[in-house]
Coordinates of N, CA and C in Angstrom, one line a residue:
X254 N -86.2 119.1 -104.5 CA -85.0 119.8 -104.2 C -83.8 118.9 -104.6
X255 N -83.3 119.4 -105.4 CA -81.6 119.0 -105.4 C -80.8 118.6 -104.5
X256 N -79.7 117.5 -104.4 CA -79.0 117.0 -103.4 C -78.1 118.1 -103.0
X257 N -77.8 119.1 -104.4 CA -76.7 119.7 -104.3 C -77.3 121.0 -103.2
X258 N -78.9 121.4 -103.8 CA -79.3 122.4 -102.7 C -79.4 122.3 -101.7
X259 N -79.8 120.7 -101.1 CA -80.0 120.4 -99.6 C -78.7 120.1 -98.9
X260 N -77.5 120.0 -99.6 CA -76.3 120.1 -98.5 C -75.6 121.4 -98.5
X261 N -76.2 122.3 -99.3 CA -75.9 124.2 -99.0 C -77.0 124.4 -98.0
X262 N -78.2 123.5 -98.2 CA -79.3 124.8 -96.5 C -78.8 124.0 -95.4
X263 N -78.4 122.6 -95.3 CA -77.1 121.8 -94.5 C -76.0 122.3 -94.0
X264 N -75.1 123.0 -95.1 CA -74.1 123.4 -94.6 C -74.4 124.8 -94.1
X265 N -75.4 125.5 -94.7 CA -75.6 126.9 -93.8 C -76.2 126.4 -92.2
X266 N -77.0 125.8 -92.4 CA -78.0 125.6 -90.9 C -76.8 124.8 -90.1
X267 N -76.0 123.9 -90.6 CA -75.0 123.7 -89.3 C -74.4 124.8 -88.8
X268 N -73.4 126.0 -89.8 CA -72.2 126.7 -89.7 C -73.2 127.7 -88.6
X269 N -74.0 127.5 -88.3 CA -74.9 128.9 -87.4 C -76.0 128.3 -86.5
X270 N -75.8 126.6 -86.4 CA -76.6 126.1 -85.4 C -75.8 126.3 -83.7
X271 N -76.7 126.1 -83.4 CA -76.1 125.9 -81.6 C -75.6 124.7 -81.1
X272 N -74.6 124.7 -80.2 CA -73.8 123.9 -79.8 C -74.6 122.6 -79.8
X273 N -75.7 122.1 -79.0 CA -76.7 121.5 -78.6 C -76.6 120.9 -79.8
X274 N -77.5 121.6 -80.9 CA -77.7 121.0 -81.9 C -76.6 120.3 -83.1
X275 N -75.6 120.7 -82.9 CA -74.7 120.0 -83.5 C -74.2 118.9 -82.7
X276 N -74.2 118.4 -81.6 CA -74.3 117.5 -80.8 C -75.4 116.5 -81.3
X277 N -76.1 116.7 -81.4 CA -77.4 116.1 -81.3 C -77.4 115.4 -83.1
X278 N -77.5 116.6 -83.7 CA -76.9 115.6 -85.0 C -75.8 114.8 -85.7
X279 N -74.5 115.1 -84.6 CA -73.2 114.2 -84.9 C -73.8 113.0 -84.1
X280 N -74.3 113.1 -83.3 CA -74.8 112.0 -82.5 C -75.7 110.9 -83.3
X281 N -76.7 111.5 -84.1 CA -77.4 110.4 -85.4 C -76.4 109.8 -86.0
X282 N -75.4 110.5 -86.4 CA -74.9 110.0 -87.8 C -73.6 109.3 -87.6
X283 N -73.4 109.5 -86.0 CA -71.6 109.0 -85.8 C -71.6 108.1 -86.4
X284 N -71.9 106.6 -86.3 CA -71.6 105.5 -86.8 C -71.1 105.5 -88.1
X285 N -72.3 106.2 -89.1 CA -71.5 106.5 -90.3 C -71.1 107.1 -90.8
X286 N -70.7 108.6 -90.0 CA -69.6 109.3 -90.2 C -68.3 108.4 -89.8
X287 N -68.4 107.9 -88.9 CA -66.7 106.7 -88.5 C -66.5 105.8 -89.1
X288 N -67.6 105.3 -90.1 CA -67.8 104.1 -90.5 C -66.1 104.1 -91.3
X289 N -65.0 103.3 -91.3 CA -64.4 102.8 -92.5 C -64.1 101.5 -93.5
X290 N -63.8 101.6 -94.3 CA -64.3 100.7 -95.5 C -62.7 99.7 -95.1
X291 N -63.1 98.4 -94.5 CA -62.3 97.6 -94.2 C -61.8 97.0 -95.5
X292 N -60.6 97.6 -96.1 CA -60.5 96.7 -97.9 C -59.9 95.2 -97.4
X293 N -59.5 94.8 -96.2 CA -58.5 93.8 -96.0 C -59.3 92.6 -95.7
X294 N -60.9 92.7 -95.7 CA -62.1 92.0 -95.3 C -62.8 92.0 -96.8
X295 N -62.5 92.7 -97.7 CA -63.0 92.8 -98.8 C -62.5 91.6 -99.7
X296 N -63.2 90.6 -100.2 CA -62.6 89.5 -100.6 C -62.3 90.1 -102.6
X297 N -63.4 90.5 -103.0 CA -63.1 91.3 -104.6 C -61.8 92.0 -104.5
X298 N -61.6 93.4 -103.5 CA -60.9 94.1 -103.3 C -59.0 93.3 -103.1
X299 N -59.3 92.4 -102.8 CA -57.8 91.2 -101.9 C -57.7 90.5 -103.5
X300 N -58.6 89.9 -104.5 CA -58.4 89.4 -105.5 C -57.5 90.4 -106.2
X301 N -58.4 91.4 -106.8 CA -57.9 92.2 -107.6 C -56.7 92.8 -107.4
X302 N -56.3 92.9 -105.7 CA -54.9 93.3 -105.4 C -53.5 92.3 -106.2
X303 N -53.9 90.7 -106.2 CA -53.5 89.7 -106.1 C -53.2 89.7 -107.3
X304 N -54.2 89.8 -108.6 CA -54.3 89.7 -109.4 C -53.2 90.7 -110.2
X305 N -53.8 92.3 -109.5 CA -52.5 93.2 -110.4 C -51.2 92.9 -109.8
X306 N -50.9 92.7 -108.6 CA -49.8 92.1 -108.4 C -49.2 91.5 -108.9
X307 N -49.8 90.3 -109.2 CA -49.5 89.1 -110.3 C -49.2 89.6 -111.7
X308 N -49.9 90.5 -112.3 CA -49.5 90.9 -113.6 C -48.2 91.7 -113.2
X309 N -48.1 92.5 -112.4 CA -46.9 93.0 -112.3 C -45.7 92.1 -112.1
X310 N -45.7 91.7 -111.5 CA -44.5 90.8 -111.3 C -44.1 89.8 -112.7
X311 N -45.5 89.8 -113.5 CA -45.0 88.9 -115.0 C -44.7 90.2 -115.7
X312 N -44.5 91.2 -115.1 CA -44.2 92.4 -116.4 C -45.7 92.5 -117.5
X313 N -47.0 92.1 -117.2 CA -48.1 92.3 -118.4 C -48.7 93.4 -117.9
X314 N -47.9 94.5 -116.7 CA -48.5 96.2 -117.1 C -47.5 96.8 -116.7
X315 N -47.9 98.1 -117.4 CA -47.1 98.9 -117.1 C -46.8 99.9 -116.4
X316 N -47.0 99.2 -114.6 CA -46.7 99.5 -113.4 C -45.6 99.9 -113.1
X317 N -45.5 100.9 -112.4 CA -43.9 100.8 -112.2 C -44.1 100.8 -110.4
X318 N -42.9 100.3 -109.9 CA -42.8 100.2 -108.1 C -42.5 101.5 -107.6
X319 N -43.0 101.8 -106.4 CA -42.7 103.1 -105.8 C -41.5 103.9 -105.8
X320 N -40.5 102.7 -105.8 CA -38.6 103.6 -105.5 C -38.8 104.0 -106.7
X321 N -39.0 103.4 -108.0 CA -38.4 103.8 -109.2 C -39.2 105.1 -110.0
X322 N -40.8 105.3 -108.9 CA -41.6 106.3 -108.8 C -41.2 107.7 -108.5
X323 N -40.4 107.3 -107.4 CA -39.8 108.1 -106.4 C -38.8 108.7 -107.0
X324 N -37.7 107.8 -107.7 CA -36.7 108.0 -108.3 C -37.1 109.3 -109.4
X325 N -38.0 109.2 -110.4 CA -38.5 109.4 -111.2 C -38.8 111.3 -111.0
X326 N -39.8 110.8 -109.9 CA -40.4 112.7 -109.6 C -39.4 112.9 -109.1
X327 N -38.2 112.3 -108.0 CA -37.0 113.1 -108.0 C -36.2 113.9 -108.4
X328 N -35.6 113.0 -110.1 CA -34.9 113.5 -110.8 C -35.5 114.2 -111.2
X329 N -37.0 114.5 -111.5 CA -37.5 115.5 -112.3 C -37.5 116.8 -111.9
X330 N -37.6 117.2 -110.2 CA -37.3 117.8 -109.8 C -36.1 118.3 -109.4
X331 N -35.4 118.3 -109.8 CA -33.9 118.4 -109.8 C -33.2 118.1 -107.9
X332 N -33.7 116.9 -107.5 CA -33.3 116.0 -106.7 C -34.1 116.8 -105.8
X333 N -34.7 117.4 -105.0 CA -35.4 118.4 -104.4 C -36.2 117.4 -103.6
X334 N -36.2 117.1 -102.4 CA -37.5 116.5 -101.7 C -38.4 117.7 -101.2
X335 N -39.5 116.8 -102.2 CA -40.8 118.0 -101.6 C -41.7 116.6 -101.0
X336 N -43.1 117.7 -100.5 CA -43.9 116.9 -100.9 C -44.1 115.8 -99.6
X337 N -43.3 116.3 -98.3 CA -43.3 115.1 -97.2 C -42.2 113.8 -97.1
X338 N -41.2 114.6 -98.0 CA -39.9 113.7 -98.1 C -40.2 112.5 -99.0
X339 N -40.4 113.0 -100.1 CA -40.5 111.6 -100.8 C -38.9 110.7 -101.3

């Protein structure tokens, strides 16, 4: 069986299980349903921050910084904050 067909008899057999039982299987899996991916522990993850950083600030990409991002979809929009106030 396919991964793709075992999370459709998954998602049918949850959306129509009993309270009990959905209890019971958030209960197996909580840890890594909550699990999150700590990047600030992640020593590759901290390099590579460091590193594009570093290229940015020598201008060797072509990054641009958030205000001038901002700036950018602004005027495109004809000044209009959408989008959660950007």
């Amino acid at each position: 069986m396919t991964t793709t067909a075992i999370r459709q008899k998954l998602y049918d057999y949850i959306r129509g299980a009993e309270d009990r039982k959905i209890k019971a299987i958030y209960t197996m899996l909580q840890e890594e349903i909550e699990e999150t991916y700590a990047y600030w522990d992640d020593k590759r993850f901290l390099a590579e921050l460091k590193r594009r950083s570093a290229d940015r600030k020598a201008s060797k990409s072509n990054a641009v910084d958030w205000e001038e991002t901002k700036e950018q979809i602004l005027s495109a929009k004809g000044g209009k904050k959408t989008y959660g106030g950007l």
